[in-house]
Short mmCIF file of C-alpha atoms and ligand atoms in Angstrom, two decimals:
data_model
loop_
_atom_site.label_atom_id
_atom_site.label_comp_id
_atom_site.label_asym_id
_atom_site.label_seq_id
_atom_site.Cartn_x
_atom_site.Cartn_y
_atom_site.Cartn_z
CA UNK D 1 252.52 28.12 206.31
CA UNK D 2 254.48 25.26 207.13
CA UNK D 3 255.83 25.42 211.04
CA UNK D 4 259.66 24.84 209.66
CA UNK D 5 259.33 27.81 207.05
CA UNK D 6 257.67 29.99 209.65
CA UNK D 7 260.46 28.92 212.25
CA UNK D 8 263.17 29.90 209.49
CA UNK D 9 261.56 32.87 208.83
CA UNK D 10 261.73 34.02 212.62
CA UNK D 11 265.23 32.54 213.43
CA UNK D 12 266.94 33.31 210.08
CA UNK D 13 268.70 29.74 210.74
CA UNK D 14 267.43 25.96 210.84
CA UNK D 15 268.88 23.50 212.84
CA UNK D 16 270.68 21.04 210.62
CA UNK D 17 271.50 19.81 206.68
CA UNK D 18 268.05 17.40 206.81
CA UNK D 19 266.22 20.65 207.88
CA UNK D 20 267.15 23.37 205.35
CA UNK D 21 266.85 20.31 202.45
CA UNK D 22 262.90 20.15 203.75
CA UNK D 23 262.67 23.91 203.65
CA UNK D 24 264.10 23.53 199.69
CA UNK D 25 261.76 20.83 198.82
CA UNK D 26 258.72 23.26 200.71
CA UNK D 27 259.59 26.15 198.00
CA UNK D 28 257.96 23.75 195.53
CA UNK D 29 254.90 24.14 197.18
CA UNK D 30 252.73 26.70 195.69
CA UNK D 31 252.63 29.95 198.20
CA UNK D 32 256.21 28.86 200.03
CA UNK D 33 258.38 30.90 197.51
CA UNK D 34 256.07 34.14 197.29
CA UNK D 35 255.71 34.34 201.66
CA UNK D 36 259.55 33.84 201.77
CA UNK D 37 259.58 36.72 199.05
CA UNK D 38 257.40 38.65 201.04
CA UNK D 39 259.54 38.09 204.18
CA UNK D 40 263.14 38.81 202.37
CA UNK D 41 261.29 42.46 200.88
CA UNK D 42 260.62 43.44 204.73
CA UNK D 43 264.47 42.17 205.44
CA UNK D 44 266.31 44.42 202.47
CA UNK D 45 263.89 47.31 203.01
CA UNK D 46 264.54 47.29 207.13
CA UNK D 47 268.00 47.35 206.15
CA UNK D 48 268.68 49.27 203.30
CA UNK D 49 265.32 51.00 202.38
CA UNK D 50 264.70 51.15 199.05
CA UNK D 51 268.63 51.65 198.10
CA UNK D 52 270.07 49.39 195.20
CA UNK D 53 273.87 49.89 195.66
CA UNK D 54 276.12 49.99 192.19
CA UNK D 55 279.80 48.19 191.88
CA UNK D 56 281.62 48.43 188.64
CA UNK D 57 283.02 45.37 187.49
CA UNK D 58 286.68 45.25 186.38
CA UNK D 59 287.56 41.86 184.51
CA UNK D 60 291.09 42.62 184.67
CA UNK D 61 292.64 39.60 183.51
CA UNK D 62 291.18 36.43 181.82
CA UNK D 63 294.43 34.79 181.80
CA UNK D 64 293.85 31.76 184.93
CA UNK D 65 296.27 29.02 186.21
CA UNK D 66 293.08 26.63 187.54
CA UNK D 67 290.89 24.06 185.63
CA UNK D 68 287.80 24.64 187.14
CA UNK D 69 285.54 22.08 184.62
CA UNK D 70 282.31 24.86 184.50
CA UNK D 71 284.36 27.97 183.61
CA UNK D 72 284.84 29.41 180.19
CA UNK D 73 287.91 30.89 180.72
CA UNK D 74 289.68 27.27 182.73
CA UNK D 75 292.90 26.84 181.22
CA UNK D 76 292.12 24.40 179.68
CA UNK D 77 290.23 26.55 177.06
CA UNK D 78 292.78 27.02 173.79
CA UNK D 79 289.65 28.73 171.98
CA UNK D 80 289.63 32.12 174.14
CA UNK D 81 292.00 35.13 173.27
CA UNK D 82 293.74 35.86 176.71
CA UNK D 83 294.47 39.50 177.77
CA UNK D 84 295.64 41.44 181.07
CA UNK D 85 294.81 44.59 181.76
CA UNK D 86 298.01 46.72 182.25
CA UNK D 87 297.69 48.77 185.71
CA UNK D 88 297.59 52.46 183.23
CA UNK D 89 294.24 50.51 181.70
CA UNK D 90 292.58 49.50 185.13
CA UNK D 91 293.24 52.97 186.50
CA UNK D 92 291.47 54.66 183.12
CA UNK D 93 288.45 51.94 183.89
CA UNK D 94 288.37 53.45 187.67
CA UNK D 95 288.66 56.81 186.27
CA UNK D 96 285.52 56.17 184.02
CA UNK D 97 283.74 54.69 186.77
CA UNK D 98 284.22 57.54 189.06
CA UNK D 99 282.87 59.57 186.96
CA UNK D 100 279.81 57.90 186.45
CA UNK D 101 279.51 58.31 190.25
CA UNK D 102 280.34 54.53 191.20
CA UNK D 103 281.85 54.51 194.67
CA UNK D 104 282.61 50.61 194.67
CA UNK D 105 285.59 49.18 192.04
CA UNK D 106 285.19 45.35 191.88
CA UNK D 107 288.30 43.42 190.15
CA UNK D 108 287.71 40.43 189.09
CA UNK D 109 289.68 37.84 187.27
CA UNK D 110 291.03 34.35 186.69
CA UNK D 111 294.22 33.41 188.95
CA UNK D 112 296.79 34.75 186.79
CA UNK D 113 300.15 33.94 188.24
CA UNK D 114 301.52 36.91 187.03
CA UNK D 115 299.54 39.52 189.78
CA UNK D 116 302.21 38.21 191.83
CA UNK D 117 301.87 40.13 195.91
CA UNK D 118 303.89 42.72 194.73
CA UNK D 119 302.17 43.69 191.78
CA UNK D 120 298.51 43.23 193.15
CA UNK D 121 299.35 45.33 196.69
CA UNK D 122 301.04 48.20 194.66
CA UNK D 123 298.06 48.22 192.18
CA UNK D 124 295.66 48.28 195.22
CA UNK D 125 297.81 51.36 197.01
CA UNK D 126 297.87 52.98 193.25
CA UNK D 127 293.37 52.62 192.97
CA UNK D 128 293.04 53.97 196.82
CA UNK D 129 295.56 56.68 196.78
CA UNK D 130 293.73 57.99 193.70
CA UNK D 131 290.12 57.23 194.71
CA UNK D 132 290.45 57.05 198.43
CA UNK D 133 286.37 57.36 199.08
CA UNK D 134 285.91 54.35 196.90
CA UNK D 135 285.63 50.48 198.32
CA UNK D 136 287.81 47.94 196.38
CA UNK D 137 286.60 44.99 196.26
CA UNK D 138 288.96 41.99 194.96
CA UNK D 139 288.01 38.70 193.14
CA UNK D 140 290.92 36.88 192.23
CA UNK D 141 290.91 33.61 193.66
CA UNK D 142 293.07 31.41 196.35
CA UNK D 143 295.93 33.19 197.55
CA UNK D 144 298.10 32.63 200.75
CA UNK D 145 297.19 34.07 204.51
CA UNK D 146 300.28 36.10 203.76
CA UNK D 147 299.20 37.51 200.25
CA UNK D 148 295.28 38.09 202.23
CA UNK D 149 297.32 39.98 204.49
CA UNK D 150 299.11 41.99 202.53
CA UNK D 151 296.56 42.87 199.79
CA UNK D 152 294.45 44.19 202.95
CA UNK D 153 297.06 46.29 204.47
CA UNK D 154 297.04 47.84 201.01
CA UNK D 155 293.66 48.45 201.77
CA UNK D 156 291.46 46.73 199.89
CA UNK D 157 288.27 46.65 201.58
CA UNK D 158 286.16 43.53 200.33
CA UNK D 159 286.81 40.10 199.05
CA UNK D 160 284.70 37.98 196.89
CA UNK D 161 285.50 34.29 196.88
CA UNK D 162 282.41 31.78 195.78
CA UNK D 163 282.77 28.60 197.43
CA UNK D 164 280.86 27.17 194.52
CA UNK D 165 279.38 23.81 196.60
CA UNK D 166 280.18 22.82 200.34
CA UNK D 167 279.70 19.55 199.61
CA UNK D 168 282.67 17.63 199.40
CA UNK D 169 281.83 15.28 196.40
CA UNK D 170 280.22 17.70 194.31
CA UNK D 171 283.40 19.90 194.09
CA UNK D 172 285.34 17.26 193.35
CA UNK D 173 283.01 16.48 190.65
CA UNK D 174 283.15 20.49 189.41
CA UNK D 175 287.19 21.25 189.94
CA UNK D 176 290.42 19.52 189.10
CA UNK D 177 292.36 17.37 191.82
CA UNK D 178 294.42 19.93 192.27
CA UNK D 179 291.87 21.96 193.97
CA UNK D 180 290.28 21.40 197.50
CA UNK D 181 287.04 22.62 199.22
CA UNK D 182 288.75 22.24 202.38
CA UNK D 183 291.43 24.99 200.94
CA UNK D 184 288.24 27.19 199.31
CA UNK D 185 287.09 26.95 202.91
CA UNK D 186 289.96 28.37 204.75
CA UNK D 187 290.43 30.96 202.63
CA UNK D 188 287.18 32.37 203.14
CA UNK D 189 287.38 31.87 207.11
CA UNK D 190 291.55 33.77 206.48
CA UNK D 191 289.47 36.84 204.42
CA UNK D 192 286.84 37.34 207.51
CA UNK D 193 289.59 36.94 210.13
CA UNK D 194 291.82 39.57 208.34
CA UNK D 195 288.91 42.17 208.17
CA UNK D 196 287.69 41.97 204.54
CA UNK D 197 283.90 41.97 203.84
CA UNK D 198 284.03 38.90 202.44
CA UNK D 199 281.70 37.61 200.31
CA UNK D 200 280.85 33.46 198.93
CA UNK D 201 278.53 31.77 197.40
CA UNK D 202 277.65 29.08 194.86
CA UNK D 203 275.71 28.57 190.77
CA UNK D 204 272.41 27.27 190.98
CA UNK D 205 271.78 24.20 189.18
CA UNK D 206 275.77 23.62 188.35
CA UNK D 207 276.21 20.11 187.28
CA UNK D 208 275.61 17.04 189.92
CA UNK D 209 273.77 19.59 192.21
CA UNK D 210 270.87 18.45 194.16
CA UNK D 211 269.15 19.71 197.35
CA UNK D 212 271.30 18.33 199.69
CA UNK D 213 274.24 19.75 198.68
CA UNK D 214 272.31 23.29 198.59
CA UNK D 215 271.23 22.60 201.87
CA UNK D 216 275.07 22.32 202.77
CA UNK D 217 275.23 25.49 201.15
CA UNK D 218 273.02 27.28 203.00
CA UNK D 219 273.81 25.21 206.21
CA UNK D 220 277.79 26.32 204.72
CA UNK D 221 276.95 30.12 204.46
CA UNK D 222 275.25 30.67 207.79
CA UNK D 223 278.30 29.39 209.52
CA UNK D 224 280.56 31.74 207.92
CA UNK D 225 277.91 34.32 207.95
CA UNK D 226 279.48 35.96 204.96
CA UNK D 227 278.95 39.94 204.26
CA UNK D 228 278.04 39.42 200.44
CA UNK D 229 276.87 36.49 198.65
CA UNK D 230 277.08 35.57 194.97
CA UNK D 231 274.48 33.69 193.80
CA UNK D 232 273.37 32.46 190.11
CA UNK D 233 272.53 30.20 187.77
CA UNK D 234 275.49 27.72 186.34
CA UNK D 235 275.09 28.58 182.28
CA UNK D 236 276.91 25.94 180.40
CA UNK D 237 280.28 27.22 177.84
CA UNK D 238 280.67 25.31 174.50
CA UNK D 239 284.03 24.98 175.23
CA UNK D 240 283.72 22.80 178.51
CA UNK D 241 283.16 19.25 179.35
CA UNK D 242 279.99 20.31 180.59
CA UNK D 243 279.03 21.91 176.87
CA UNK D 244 275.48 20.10 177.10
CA UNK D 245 274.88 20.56 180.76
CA UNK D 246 271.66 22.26 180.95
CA UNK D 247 271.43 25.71 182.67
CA UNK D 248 270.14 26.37 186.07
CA UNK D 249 266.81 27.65 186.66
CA UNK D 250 266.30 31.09 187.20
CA UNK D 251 262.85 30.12 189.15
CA UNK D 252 264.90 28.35 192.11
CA UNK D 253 267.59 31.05 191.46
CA UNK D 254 265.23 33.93 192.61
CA UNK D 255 263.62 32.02 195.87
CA UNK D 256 267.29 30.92 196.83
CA UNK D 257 267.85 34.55 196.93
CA UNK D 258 264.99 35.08 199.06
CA UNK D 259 266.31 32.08 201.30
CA UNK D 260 269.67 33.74 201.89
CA UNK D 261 268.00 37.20 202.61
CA UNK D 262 266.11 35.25 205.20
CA UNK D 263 269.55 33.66 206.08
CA UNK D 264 271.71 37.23 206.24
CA UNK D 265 268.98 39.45 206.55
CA UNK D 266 271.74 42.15 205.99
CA UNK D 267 273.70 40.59 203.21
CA UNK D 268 275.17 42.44 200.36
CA UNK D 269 273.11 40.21 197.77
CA UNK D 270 273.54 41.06 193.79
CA UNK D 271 271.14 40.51 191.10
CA UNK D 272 273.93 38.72 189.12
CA UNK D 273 274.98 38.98 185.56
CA UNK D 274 274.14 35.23 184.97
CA UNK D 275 270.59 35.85 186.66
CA UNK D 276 270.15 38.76 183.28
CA UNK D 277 271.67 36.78 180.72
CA UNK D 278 268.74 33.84 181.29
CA UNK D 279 266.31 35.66 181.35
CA UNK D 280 265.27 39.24 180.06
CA UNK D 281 263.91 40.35 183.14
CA UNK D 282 266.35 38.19 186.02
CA UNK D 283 267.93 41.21 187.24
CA UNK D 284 264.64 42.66 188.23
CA UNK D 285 263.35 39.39 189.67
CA UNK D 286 266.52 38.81 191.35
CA UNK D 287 265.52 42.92 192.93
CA UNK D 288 262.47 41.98 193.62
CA UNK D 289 263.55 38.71 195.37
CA UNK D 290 265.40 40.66 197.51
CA UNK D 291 268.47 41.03 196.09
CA UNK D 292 270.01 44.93 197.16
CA UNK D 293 273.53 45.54 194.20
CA UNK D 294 274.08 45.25 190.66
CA UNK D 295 277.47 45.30 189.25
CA UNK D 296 277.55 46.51 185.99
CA UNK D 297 280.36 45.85 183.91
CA UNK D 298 283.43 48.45 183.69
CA UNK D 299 285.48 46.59 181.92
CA UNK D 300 287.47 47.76 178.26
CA UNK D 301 284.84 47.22 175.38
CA UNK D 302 287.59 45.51 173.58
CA UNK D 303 287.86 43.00 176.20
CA UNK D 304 283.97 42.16 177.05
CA UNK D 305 283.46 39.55 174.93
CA UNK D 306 286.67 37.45 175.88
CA UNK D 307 286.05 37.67 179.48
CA UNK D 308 283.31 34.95 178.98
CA UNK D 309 282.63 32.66 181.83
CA UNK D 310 279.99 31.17 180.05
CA UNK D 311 277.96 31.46 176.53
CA UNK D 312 276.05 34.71 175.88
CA UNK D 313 277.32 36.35 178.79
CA UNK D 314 275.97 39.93 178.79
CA UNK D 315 278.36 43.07 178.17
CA UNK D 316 275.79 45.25 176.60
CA UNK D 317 273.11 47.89 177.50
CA UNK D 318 272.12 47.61 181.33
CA UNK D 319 274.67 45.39 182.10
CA UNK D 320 276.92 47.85 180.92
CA UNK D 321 278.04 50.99 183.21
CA UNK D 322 277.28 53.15 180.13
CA UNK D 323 273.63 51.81 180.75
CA UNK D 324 273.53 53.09 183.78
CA UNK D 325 270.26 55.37 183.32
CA UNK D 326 268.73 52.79 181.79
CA UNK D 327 269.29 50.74 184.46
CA UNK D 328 268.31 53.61 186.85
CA UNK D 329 265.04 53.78 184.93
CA UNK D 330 264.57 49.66 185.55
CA UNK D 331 265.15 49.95 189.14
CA UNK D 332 262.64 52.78 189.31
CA UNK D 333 259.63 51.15 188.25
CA UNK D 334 260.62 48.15 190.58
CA UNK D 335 259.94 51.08 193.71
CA UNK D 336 263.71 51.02 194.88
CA UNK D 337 266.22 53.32 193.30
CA UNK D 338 270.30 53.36 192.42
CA UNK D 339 272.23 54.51 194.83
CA UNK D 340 275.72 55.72 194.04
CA UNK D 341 277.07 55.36 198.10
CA UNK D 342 280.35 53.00 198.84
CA UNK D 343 277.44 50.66 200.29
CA UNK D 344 278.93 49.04 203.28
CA UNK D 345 277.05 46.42 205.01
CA UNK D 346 274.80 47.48 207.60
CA UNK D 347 274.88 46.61 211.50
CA UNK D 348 273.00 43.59 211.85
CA UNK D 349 269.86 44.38 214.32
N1 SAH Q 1 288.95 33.48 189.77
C1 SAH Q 1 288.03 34.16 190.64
C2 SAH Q 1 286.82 34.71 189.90
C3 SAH Q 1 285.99 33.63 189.27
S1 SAH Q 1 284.75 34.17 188.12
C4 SAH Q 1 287.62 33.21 191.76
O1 SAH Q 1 288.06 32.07 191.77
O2 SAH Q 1 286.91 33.63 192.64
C5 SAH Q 1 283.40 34.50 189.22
C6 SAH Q 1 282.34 33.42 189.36
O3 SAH Q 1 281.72 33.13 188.12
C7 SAH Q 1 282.81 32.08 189.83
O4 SAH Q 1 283.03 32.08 191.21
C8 SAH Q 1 281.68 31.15 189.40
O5 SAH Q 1 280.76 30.89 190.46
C9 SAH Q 1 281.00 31.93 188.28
N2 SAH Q 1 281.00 31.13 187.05
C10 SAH Q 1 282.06 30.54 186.44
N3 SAH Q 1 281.66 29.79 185.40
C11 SAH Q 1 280.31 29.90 185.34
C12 SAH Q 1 279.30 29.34 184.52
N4 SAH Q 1 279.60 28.49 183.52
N5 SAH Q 1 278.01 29.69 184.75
C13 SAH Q 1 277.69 30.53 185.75
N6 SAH Q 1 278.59 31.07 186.57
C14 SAH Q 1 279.89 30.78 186.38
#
């Protein structure tokens, strides 16, 4: 093997942008991808045995004040049937979670000005008062150091905030002016600072991407040395200006999760939801990749289909929490197994 891969490999870092771009261009090379799978397998299974840690997803709002030009519900999008959750509805989605054993609530939605402080900290003090051995994770965009604050006093526990590219150009080419990378930056190094497990990451394959601006990515992630990571394919929505963008592949999906194992060797890495929709079997690759949590979705049936990022997002079977043994029964053959624990990162060795 190549002495830069090997070096990665025993350093979990590179030295610079050029040198993480030659490590992408390396996975082309036939055995590259499989000994970096082979490598990230030993990483997860050091760290979390053969464990597969379960969130359930709570799309809680679709309703979003940003314009981001690859996302199905931007609001620029007059096509999709808005809703918001009312706090009665996300506590009956917790409720159903808990008792399908999940230990781990994610809410996630679009920036919807009307989860003002108040109403966000007092529905995160409502969730852990009535589920107090449960995580909370939240995904709801930029927010102030103040609002951070707050929503962690509260006590949420984890953050999820993709940076979606840390390359300047590209995410000016991907957002509105309105937005900044510099600002998606600083909120990420605010969420560490105040405590949160915080977790970024980026699509693979979104529009304009090439390996240099992964390699920014990657150089971008081990410097924040994030506690999860959300990684997968950019799917193109009819309803965007990037309609006839072609998706990302879920080949270079699964080795760039075997990169960031590599990178975090005790990252909290999920086989996405994107990663399953292209391809029947990308939530197992994505496993066997090294990838260590699956968030199936919690969400209202009523509201599945309009919480759609991009086309043919799943909502059904596995991807469901109702699908749970199903799933169980997937993750089973793949020799690891569900495991219904809070799933807290693990001390890095
Ligand atoms: N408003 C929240 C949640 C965004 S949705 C936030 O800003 O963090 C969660 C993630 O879905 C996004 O971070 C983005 O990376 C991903 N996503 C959005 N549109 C997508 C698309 N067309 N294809 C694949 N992933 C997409």
């Amino acid at each position: 093997m190549a002495d830069l891969v090997e070096r990665f490999v025993r350093d979990h870092r590179l030295a610079n942008q050029e040198e993480y771009g030659e490590l992408l261009e390396s996975l082309e090379k036939p055995g590259t991808g499989e000994y970096l799978q082979a490598e990230a397998v030993k990483l997860r299974k050091k760290y979390y045995g053969d464990k597969v840690y379960v969130r359930g997803l709570i799309e809680f709002t679709n309703i979003c004040k940003n314009g981001c030009y690859y996302c199905g519900i931007n609001r620029e999008n007059h096509q999709v049937e808005r809703y918001r959750l009312t706090a009665e509805e996300i506590l009956e989605c917790c409720k159903n979670g808990w008792r399908l054993g999940f230990r781990t609530f994610v809410l996630q939605g679009g920036e919807d000005p009307w989860f003002t402080d108040e109403r966000l900290t007092k529905l995160v003090r409502l969730i852990k008062k009535a589920y107090p051995d449960c995580a909370l994770t939240l995904s709801v965009g930029e927010r102030s150091l103040d609002s951070y604050r707050r929503l962690r006093r509260a006590g949420a526990d984890r953050y999820l905030l993709r940076h979606e590219t840390a390359e300047e150009a590209h995410y000016r080419y991907l957002h509105p002016a309105s937005m900044s990378l510099g600002k998606r930056k600083q909120c990420l190094f605010t969420l560490k600072a105040l405590g949160f497990q915080t977790g970024a990451g980026f699509m693979v394959g979104s529009p304009g991407q090439t390996y240099e601006q992964l390699a920014q990515d990657l150089l971008f992630l081990k410097e924040l040395s994030p506690e999860m990571v959300g990684l997968g394919p950019f799917i193109p929505h009819q309803a965007t200006r990037f309609a006839h963008e072609p998706a990302g592949s879920v080949e270079l999906t699964v080795k760039l999760l075997s990169v960031v194992r590599v990178l975090l060797p005790n990252v909290l890495l999920p086989a996405t939801t994107a990663l399953g929709t292209l391809a029947l079997d990308g939530r197992e690759r994505g496993l066997a990749a090294g990838a260590n949590v699956v968030m199936p979705n919690l969400s209202p049936r009523r509201n599945r289909k309009q919480y759609t990022l991009y086309d043919n997002k799943l909502y059904e079977g596995e991807e469901a929490a109702e699908g749970l043994e199903a799933l169980s029964r997937r993750v089973e053959a793949l020799g690891y197994h569900l495991s219904m624990e809070r799933g807290d990162i693990t001390e890095l060795e």
